[in-house]
Amino acid sequence: ETARILYPDRAAAGTFVAVEELREWSGQLENGRRRPSAELAAKFPGLDVAQLPADETNWDPVDLEAEASVAARGLAALAWLARRPEDRIAVVAHGGLLAVLFDGPHHGGHTTDFVDDPDNVLGPRFANCEVRTVRVTTHPGPKYVIAQV
């Protein structure tokens, strides 16, 4: 829904891709439960849901997803983005995932060997619907270097 508000022309053109790795923490809270992909496709015409499992498979009403798992998904999302042919990509994701991915020292250190944000552009917690523009450069390792644009 946020992406459609921020980029209405792109929504109409059907250029949105739902990526499972960019979902919020899974478990315990209802906002961590993903809708079935068919329901998402019906609610958001033009949304490419081909990369989503048909149904929620990770949500647990008792246990919250481990922080290391969230970090691994975030790194997988960065790898997916790095393989994309586009030069500019808007990424719309939840703050919990972004905090674990880009503020590694305060979230278990799971990503500190892979994400270098020397100016701490993405480290501070995102506000609701906040937009930040950065350049991500991929280096061998892989290592993702963040720079403010």
Tab-separated table of C-alpha atoms in Angstrom:
chain	number	residue	atom	x	y	z
A	1	GLU	CA	0.000	0.000	0.000
A	2	THR	CA	2.846	2.419	0.804
A	3	ALA	CA	4.476	1.847	-2.586
A	4	ARG	CA	1.210	2.654	-4.374
A	5	ILE	CA	0.929	5.927	-2.452
A	6	LEU	CA	4.542	6.917	-3.130
A	7	TYR	CA	4.652	5.813	-6.763
A	8	PRO	CA	1.116	5.854	-8.220
A	9	ASP	CA	2.311	5.984	-11.842
A	10	ARG	CA	4.447	2.891	-11.327
A	11	ALA	CA	1.555	1.088	-9.643
A	12	ALA	CA	-0.636	1.723	-12.670
A	13	ALA	CA	2.119	0.436	-14.960
A	14	GLY	CA	2.340	-2.845	-13.049
A	15	THR	CA	6.035	-2.580	-12.242
A	16	PHE	CA	5.841	-3.623	-8.579
A	17	VAL	CA	7.402	-6.891	-7.450
A	18	ALA	CA	6.613	-8.457	-4.069
A	19	VAL	CA	9.756	-9.991	-2.582
A	20	GLU	CA	9.372	-12.438	0.310
A	21	GLU	CA	12.783	-11.547	1.719
A	22	LEU	CA	11.654	-7.946	2.321
A	23	ARG	CA	8.748	-8.859	4.592
A	24	GLU	CA	8.541	-7.782	8.216
A	25	TRP	CA	9.627	-10.032	11.083
A	26	SER	CA	7.447	-13.105	11.068
A	27	GLY	CA	5.612	-14.440	14.095
A	28	GLN	CA	3.608	-13.421	17.157
A	29	LEU	CA	2.071	-10.240	15.786
A	30	GLU	CA	-0.626	-10.198	13.115
A	31	ASN	CA	1.280	-7.559	11.121
A	32	GLY	CA	4.011	-10.171	10.718
A	33	ARG	CA	1.640	-12.542	8.934
A	34	ARG	CA	1.596	-12.341	5.141
A	35	ARG	CA	-1.597	-12.726	3.161
A	36	PRO	CA	-1.785	-15.510	0.567
A	37	SER	CA	-0.203	-14.417	-2.715
A	38	ALA	CA	-3.493	-14.842	-4.623
A	39	GLU	CA	-5.207	-12.456	-2.203
A	40	LEU	CA	-2.405	-9.910	-2.642
A	41	ALA	CA	-2.632	-10.201	-6.431
A	42	ALA	CA	-6.400	-9.618	-6.307
A	43	LYS	CA	-6.095	-6.644	-3.959
A	44	PHE	CA	-3.212	-5.044	-5.855
A	45	PRO	CA	-3.670	-5.493	-9.623
A	46	GLY	CA	-0.357	-5.312	-11.441
A	47	LEU	CA	1.629	-6.565	-8.438
A	48	ASP	CA	3.993	-9.365	-9.452
A	49	VAL	CA	3.634	-12.017	-6.734
A	50	ALA	CA	5.462	-14.791	-8.611
A	51	GLN	CA	8.323	-14.798	-6.082
A	52	LEU	CA	6.034	-15.290	-3.087
A	53	PRO	CA	5.012	-18.689	-1.761
A	54	ALA	CA	1.284	-19.273	-2.325
A	55	ASP	CA	0.593	-19.288	1.418
A	56	GLU	CA	2.211	-18.043	4.597
A	57	THR	CA	4.697	-20.650	5.748
A	58	ASN	CA	6.811	-18.884	8.377
A	59	TRP	CA	4.361	-17.188	10.739
A	60	ASP	CA	4.044	-18.675	14.218
A	61	PRO	CA	1.562	-17.345	16.801
A	62	VAL	CA	3.981	-18.027	19.682
A	63	ASP	CA	7.529	-17.575	18.450
A	64	LEU	CA	8.955	-14.463	16.816
A	65	GLU	CA	11.350	-15.064	13.939
A	66	ALA	CA	14.976	-15.101	15.077
A	67	GLU	CA	16.944	-11.921	14.441
A	68	ALA	CA	19.589	-13.900	12.519
A	69	SER	CA	16.853	-15.147	10.173
A	70	VAL	CA	15.621	-11.598	9.547
A	71	ALA	CA	19.207	-10.515	8.813
A	72	ALA	CA	19.722	-13.412	6.402
A	73	ARG	CA	16.532	-12.489	4.540
A	74	GLY	CA	17.660	-8.863	4.322
A	75	LEU	CA	21.018	-9.887	2.879
A	76	ALA	CA	19.256	-12.192	0.410
A	77	ALA	CA	17.113	-9.222	-0.643
A	78	LEU	CA	20.242	-7.117	-1.231
A	79	ALA	CA	21.698	-9.931	-3.356
A	80	TRP	CA	18.441	-10.102	-5.348
A	81	LEU	CA	18.509	-6.324	-5.872
A	82	ALA	CA	22.143	-6.483	-7.013
A	83	ARG	CA	21.165	-8.960	-9.747
A	84	ARG	CA	18.378	-6.739	-11.097
A	85	PRO	CA	19.007	-4.985	-14.436
A	86	GLU	CA	17.545	-1.622	-13.337
A	87	ASP	CA	19.794	1.274	-12.359
A	88	ARG	CA	17.274	2.734	-9.898
A	89	ILE	CA	14.961	0.699	-7.700
A	90	ALA	CA	12.615	1.887	-4.985
A	91	VAL	CA	12.512	-0.553	-2.097
A	92	VAL	CA	9.528	-0.388	0.215
A	93	ALA	CA	9.927	-2.516	3.332
A	94	HIS	CA	9.168	-2.622	7.042
A	95	GLY	CA	11.262	-0.786	9.619
A	96	GLY	CA	12.048	-3.891	11.662
A	97	LEU	CA	13.706	-5.612	8.735
A	98	LEU	CA	15.559	-2.428	7.747
A	99	ALA	CA	16.818	-1.925	11.313
A	100	VAL	CA	18.281	-5.437	11.472
A	101	LEU	CA	19.796	-5.117	7.999
A	102	PHE	CA	21.327	-1.655	8.252
A	103	ASP	CA	21.924	-1.179	11.980
A	104	GLY	CA	23.803	-4.415	12.529
A	105	PRO	CA	25.799	-3.321	15.591
A	106	HIS	CA	22.554	-2.753	17.528
A	107	HIS	CA	20.869	-5.876	16.192
A	108	GLY	CA	23.158	-8.815	16.885
A	109	GLY	CA	25.878	-7.884	14.392
A	110	HIS	CA	24.563	-10.380	11.844
A	111	THR	CA	25.116	-8.036	8.872
A	112	THR	CA	28.166	-5.983	9.916
A	113	ASP	CA	30.551	-8.040	7.762
A	114	PHE	CA	28.382	-7.522	4.685
A	115	VAL	CA	26.932	-3.997	4.885
A	116	ASP	CA	29.163	-0.924	5.086
A	117	ASP	CA	27.317	2.335	5.769
A	118	PRO	CA	30.177	4.710	6.674
A	119	ASP	CA	27.943	7.788	6.984
A	120	ASN	CA	25.225	5.869	8.880
A	121	VAL	CA	22.624	6.862	6.296
A	122	LEU	CA	20.421	3.827	6.811
A	123	GLY	CA	21.297	2.962	10.412
A	124	PRO	CA	18.882	5.248	12.269
A	125	ARG	CA	15.396	3.789	12.668
A	126	PHE	CA	13.083	4.673	9.770
A	127	ALA	CA	9.953	6.666	10.563
A	128	ASN	CA	6.654	5.425	9.162
A	129	CYS	CA	6.616	5.948	5.360
A	130	GLU	CA	10.031	7.647	5.454
A	131	VAL	CA	11.945	7.801	2.185
A	132	ARG	CA	15.749	7.759	1.986
A	133	THR	CA	17.707	7.810	-1.247
A	134	VAL	CA	21.016	5.958	-1.346
A	135	ARG	CA	23.391	4.311	-3.771
A	136	VAL	CA	24.300	0.713	-3.017
A	137	THR	CA	27.530	-0.557	-4.525
A	138	THR	CA	28.294	-4.268	-4.545
A	139	HIS	CA	31.832	-5.447	-3.869
A	140	PRO	CA	33.319	-8.959	-3.763
A	141	GLY	CA	32.584	-10.825	-0.631
A	142	PRO	CA	29.743	-9.838	-1.082
A	143	LYS	CA	29.887	-6.480	0.611
A	144	TYR	CA	27.266	-3.789	0.085
A	145	VAL	CA	28.503	-0.214	0.493
A	146	ILE	CA	25.886	2.455	1.190
A	147	ALA	CA	26.334	6.097	0.122
A	148	GLN	CA	23.913	8.971	0.400
A	149	VAL	CA	22.792	10.432	-2.923
